[in-house]
């Protein structure tokens, strides 16, 4: 086979290699995004998490990782056995471009079999995460968009409140966990039972 007539510069080749590694790390992590921490090395020091309204929800690697750690801690907490909706593994579809990776994802939300959330219906949370690649090939921006519950669009204010609750240093109480589930369901017109 003939050799190519042109080659990437050293900088472009290095970026492409790093991007390939970090996209691979993202693909390994994404399905378990609600149950474990992201791979620290894949993200730039100043990564930002941005809502679909352009509101910055977290800036900096420590803040970004701690948010996902809090989500994983709450999602795997025994509290959700009686007082919430537990998010399952994400189904992901990837679209990879030269400067960004788009991930269309969907996760089942399963209510507890007993306790105050037992009467809540099962649901599916879906959305799109767009990751921008920095000059060094690391992920430097994570933008959320098209967030839906059971196919119906979620208001961005609901997402921000959900993340605010998850980000707290102390675990959410059962009442707070129930209120969050009820708010999400109310946002799409589902009927949730009143808390006891």
mmCIF file of C-alpha atoms in Angstrom:
data_model
loop_
_atom_site.group_PDB
_atom_site.id
_atom_site.type_symbol
_atom_site.label_atom_id
_atom_site.label_comp_id
_atom_site.label_asym_id
_atom_site.label_seq_id
_atom_site.Cartn_x
_atom_site.Cartn_y
_atom_site.Cartn_z
ATOM 1 C CA UNK A 1 0.000 0.000 0.000
ATOM 2 C CA UNK A 2 1.154 3.511 -0.778
ATOM 3 C CA UNK A 3 2.233 5.804 2.026
ATOM 4 C CA UNK A 4 0.092 8.919 2.629
ATOM 5 C CA UNK A 5 1.291 12.061 0.909
ATOM 6 C CA UNK A 6 1.066 14.135 4.088
ATOM 7 C CA UNK A 7 1.390 13.508 7.799
ATOM 8 C CA UNK A 8 0.064 15.143 10.962
ATOM 9 C CA UNK A 9 2.345 17.577 12.722
ATOM 10 C CA UNK A 10 3.904 16.315 15.963
ATOM 11 C CA UNK A 11 1.448 18.427 18.002
ATOM 12 C CA UNK A 12 -1.597 17.230 16.054
ATOM 13 C CA UNK A 13 -0.443 13.605 16.267
ATOM 14 C CA UNK A 14 0.098 13.901 20.028
ATOM 15 C CA UNK A 15 -3.365 15.462 20.459
ATOM 16 C CA UNK A 16 -4.989 12.735 18.341
ATOM 17 C CA UNK A 17 -3.314 10.010 20.441
ATOM 18 C CA UNK A 18 -4.401 11.618 23.721
ATOM 19 C CA UNK A 19 -7.937 12.188 22.412
ATOM 20 C CA UNK A 20 -8.154 8.535 21.349
ATOM 21 C CA UNK A 21 -7.118 7.378 24.837
ATOM 22 C CA UNK A 22 -9.502 9.747 26.612
ATOM 23 C CA UNK A 23 -12.456 8.924 24.385
ATOM 24 C CA UNK A 24 -11.746 5.265 25.170
ATOM 25 C CA UNK A 25 -11.783 6.082 28.891
ATOM 26 C CA UNK A 26 -15.075 7.940 28.449
ATOM 27 C CA UNK A 27 -16.619 4.983 26.631
ATOM 28 C CA UNK A 28 -15.522 2.700 29.466
ATOM 29 C CA UNK A 29 -16.980 4.989 32.131
ATOM 30 C CA UNK A 30 -20.178 6.352 30.564
ATOM 31 C CA UNK A 31 -22.475 3.313 31.047
ATOM 32 C CA UNK A 32 -21.770 3.400 34.817
ATOM 33 C CA UNK A 33 -21.932 7.212 35.173
ATOM 34 C CA UNK A 34 -24.574 6.992 37.929
ATOM 35 C CA UNK A 35 -22.713 4.384 39.984
ATOM 36 C CA UNK A 36 -18.974 5.192 39.922
ATOM 37 C CA UNK A 37 -16.521 8.067 39.614
ATOM 38 C CA UNK A 38 -15.208 9.234 36.228
ATOM 39 C CA UNK A 39 -11.556 8.579 35.270
ATOM 40 C CA UNK A 40 -9.723 11.651 36.572
ATOM 41 C CA UNK A 41 -6.981 11.569 33.962
ATOM 42 C CA UNK A 42 -9.430 12.050 31.048
ATOM 43 C CA UNK A 43 -10.482 15.569 32.094
ATOM 44 C CA UNK A 44 -8.689 18.915 31.903
ATOM 45 C CA UNK A 45 -7.989 20.914 35.064
ATOM 46 C CA UNK A 46 -10.627 23.505 34.105
ATOM 47 C CA UNK A 47 -13.393 21.226 32.810
ATOM 48 C CA UNK A 48 -16.875 22.712 33.091
ATOM 49 C CA UNK A 49 -20.291 21.067 33.302
ATOM 50 C CA UNK A 50 -22.910 23.201 31.556
ATOM 51 C CA UNK A 51 -26.703 22.901 31.415
ATOM 52 C CA UNK A 52 -28.706 23.224 28.205
ATOM 53 C CA UNK A 53 -29.373 26.883 29.108
ATOM 54 C CA UNK A 54 -25.642 27.570 29.274
ATOM 55 C CA UNK A 55 -25.606 27.712 33.080
ATOM 56 C CA UNK A 56 -22.339 26.436 34.537
ATOM 57 C CA UNK A 57 -23.085 23.711 37.110
ATOM 58 C CA UNK A 58 -19.461 22.895 37.991
ATOM 59 C CA UNK A 59 -16.019 24.214 37.030
ATOM 60 C CA UNK A 60 -12.669 22.584 37.637
ATOM 61 C CA UNK A 61 -11.765 18.914 37.747
ATOM 62 C CA UNK A 62 -12.202 18.559 41.507
ATOM 63 C CA UNK A 63 -15.702 20.088 41.452
ATOM 64 C CA UNK A 64 -16.684 18.059 38.376
ATOM 65 C CA UNK A 65 -15.462 14.752 39.808
ATOM 66 C CA UNK A 66 -16.972 15.417 43.244
ATOM 67 C CA UNK A 67 -20.365 16.026 41.677
ATOM 68 C CA UNK A 68 -20.291 12.632 39.937
ATOM 69 C CA UNK A 69 -18.974 11.003 43.106
ATOM 70 C CA UNK A 70 -21.938 12.464 45.027
ATOM 71 C CA UNK A 71 -24.388 11.211 42.386
ATOM 72 C CA UNK A 72 -22.849 7.718 42.575
ATOM 73 C CA UNK A 73 -22.891 7.759 46.396
ATOM 74 C CA UNK A 74 -26.564 8.701 46.537
ATOM 75 C CA UNK A 75 -27.568 6.352 43.726
ATOM 76 C CA UNK A 76 -25.957 3.400 45.516
ATOM 77 C CA UNK A 77 -27.110 4.480 48.989
ATOM 78 C CA UNK A 78 -29.413 2.238 51.060
ATOM 79 C CA UNK A 79 -31.642 5.335 51.361
ATOM 80 C CA UNK A 80 -32.876 4.676 47.851
ATOM 81 C CA UNK A 81 -34.040 1.202 48.862
ATOM 82 C CA UNK A 82 -36.965 2.878 50.571
ATOM 83 C CA UNK A 83 -37.065 6.464 49.367
ATOM 84 C CA UNK A 84 -36.209 6.989 45.763
ATOM 85 C CA UNK A 85 -35.639 6.078 42.150
ATOM 86 C CA UNK A 86 -32.396 4.232 41.455
ATOM 87 C CA UNK A 87 -30.700 4.928 38.124
ATOM 88 C CA UNK A 88 -29.435 1.906 36.216
ATOM 89 C CA UNK A 89 -26.757 1.447 33.571
ATOM 90 C CA UNK A 90 -26.760 3.932 30.719
ATOM 91 C CA UNK A 91 -27.275 2.819 27.137
ATOM 92 C CA UNK A 92 -24.977 5.033 25.049
ATOM 93 C CA UNK A 93 -24.646 5.945 21.387
ATOM 94 C CA UNK A 94 -21.440 7.823 20.469
ATOM 95 C CA UNK A 95 -20.768 10.299 17.679
ATOM 96 C CA UNK A 96 -17.093 11.263 17.488
ATOM 97 C CA UNK A 97 -15.829 14.328 15.640
ATOM 98 C CA UNK A 98 -12.412 16.016 15.426
ATOM 99 C CA UNK A 99 -13.085 18.392 18.349
ATOM 100 C CA UNK A 100 -16.001 16.896 20.285
ATOM 101 C CA UNK A 101 -17.725 13.681 21.304
ATOM 102 C CA UNK A 102 -21.505 13.528 21.493
ATOM 103 C CA UNK A 103 -23.069 10.816 23.667
ATOM 104 C CA UNK A 104 -26.796 10.140 23.371
ATOM 105 C CA UNK A 105 -27.710 8.239 26.538
ATOM 106 C CA UNK A 106 -30.664 6.693 28.326
ATOM 107 C CA UNK A 107 -30.899 5.246 31.841
ATOM 108 C CA UNK A 108 -33.746 3.348 33.527
ATOM 109 C CA UNK A 109 -35.020 4.789 36.827
ATOM 110 C CA UNK A 110 -36.410 2.041 39.026
ATOM 111 C CA UNK A 111 -38.432 2.773 42.192
ATOM 112 C CA UNK A 112 -37.814 0.889 45.416
ATOM 113 C CA UNK A 113 -39.956 -2.212 45.857
ATOM 114 C CA UNK A 114 -40.961 -1.107 49.355
ATOM 115 C CA UNK A 115 -41.224 2.144 51.288
ATOM 116 C CA UNK A 116 -42.433 5.588 50.321
ATOM 117 C CA UNK A 117 -41.353 5.384 46.672
ATOM 118 C CA UNK A 118 -42.829 1.935 45.944
ATOM 119 C CA UNK A 119 -45.882 3.470 44.258
ATOM 120 C CA UNK A 120 -43.794 5.568 41.854
ATOM 121 C CA UNK A 121 -43.787 4.320 38.259
ATOM 122 C CA UNK A 122 -40.576 3.145 36.612
ATOM 123 C CA UNK A 123 -39.151 5.749 34.258
ATOM 124 C CA UNK A 124 -36.368 6.410 31.773
ATOM 125 C CA UNK A 125 -34.068 9.435 31.923
ATOM 126 C CA UNK A 126 -32.344 10.362 28.665
ATOM 127 C CA UNK A 127 -30.280 13.154 27.215
ATOM 128 C CA UNK A 128 -27.238 14.166 25.226
ATOM 129 C CA UNK A 129 -23.790 14.870 26.685
ATOM 130 C CA UNK A 130 -21.414 16.747 24.398
ATOM 131 C CA UNK A 131 -17.745 16.680 25.431
ATOM 132 C CA UNK A 132 -15.340 19.201 23.904
ATOM 133 C CA UNK A 133 -11.711 18.158 23.385
ATOM 134 C CA UNK A 134 -8.971 20.531 24.556
ATOM 135 C CA UNK A 135 -5.737 21.191 22.671
ATOM 136 C CA UNK A 136 -4.018 18.446 24.700
ATOM 137 C CA UNK A 137 -6.711 15.863 23.870
ATOM 138 C CA UNK A 138 -8.384 15.892 27.285
ATOM 139 C CA UNK A 139 -12.095 16.573 27.796
ATOM 140 C CA UNK A 140 -12.558 20.242 28.786
ATOM 141 C CA UNK A 141 -16.323 20.869 28.584
ATOM 142 C CA UNK A 142 -19.370 18.667 29.226
ATOM 143 C CA UNK A 143 -22.624 20.155 27.992
ATOM 144 C CA UNK A 144 -25.983 18.549 28.797
ATOM 145 C CA UNK A 145 -28.895 18.912 26.384
ATOM 146 C CA UNK A 146 -32.229 17.405 25.340
ATOM 147 C CA UNK A 147 -32.900 16.031 28.831
ATOM 148 C CA UNK A 148 -36.067 13.945 28.929
ATOM 149 C CA UNK A 149 -38.015 11.793 31.345
ATOM 150 C CA UNK A 150 -40.102 9.137 29.591
ATOM 151 C CA UNK A 151 -39.572 11.034 26.354
ATOM 152 C CA UNK A 152 -40.885 14.354 27.659
ATOM 153 C CA UNK A 153 -38.568 17.353 27.937
ATOM 154 C CA UNK A 154 -37.319 18.223 31.432
ATOM 155 C CA UNK A 155 -37.042 21.883 32.432
ATOM 156 C CA UNK A 156 -33.426 22.859 33.069
ATOM 157 C CA UNK A 157 -34.378 24.211 36.484
ATOM 158 C CA UNK A 158 -35.341 20.672 37.515
ATOM 159 C CA UNK A 159 -31.922 19.339 36.526
ATOM 160 C CA UNK A 160 -30.140 22.112 38.403
ATOM 161 C CA UNK A 161 -32.162 21.409 41.547
ATOM 162 C CA UNK A 162 -31.509 17.673 41.223
ATOM 163 C CA UNK A 163 -27.758 18.234 40.919
ATOM 164 C CA UNK A 164 -27.837 20.729 43.808
ATOM 165 C CA UNK A 165 -29.391 18.059 46.024
ATOM 166 C CA UNK A 166 -26.896 15.401 44.892
ATOM 167 C CA UNK A 167 -23.939 17.745 45.410
ATOM 168 C CA UNK A 168 -24.556 18.308 49.115
ATOM 169 C CA UNK A 169 -21.868 17.135 51.476
ATOM 170 C CA UNK A 170 -24.325 15.170 53.635
ATOM 171 C CA UNK A 171 -26.589 12.447 52.214
ATOM 172 C CA UNK A 172 -30.112 13.453 51.290
ATOM 173 C CA UNK A 173 -32.821 12.533 53.755
ATOM 174 C CA UNK A 174 -35.585 10.141 52.659
ATOM 175 C CA UNK A 175 -37.979 13.100 52.458
ATOM 176 C CA UNK A 176 -35.590 15.009 50.179
ATOM 177 C CA UNK A 177 -35.018 11.954 47.997
ATOM 178 C CA UNK A 178 -38.774 11.463 47.685
ATOM 179 C CA UNK A 179 -39.318 15.141 46.925
ATOM 180 C CA UNK A 180 -36.716 14.976 44.155
ATOM 181 C CA UNK A 181 -38.359 11.915 42.588
ATOM 182 C CA UNK A 182 -41.783 13.532 42.870
ATOM 183 C CA UNK A 183 -40.509 16.763 41.296
ATOM 184 C CA UNK A 184 -39.010 14.919 38.345
ATOM 185 C CA UNK A 185 -42.197 12.966 37.793
ATOM 186 C CA UNK A 186 -44.371 16.071 38.174
ATOM 187 C CA UNK A 187 -42.237 17.809 35.549
ATOM 188 C CA UNK A 188 -43.472 15.357 32.941
ATOM 189 C CA UNK A 189 -47.040 15.100 34.133
ATOM 190 C CA UNK A 190 -46.715 11.805 35.989
ATOM 191 C CA UNK A 191 -48.719 11.327 39.139
ATOM 192 C CA UNK A 192 -46.742 10.650 42.302
ATOM 193 C CA UNK A 193 -48.287 9.703 45.642
ATOM 194 C CA UNK A 194 -48.000 12.186 48.521
ATOM 195 C CA UNK A 195 -45.212 11.495 51.018
ATOM 196 C CA UNK A 196 -46.341 9.898 54.307
#
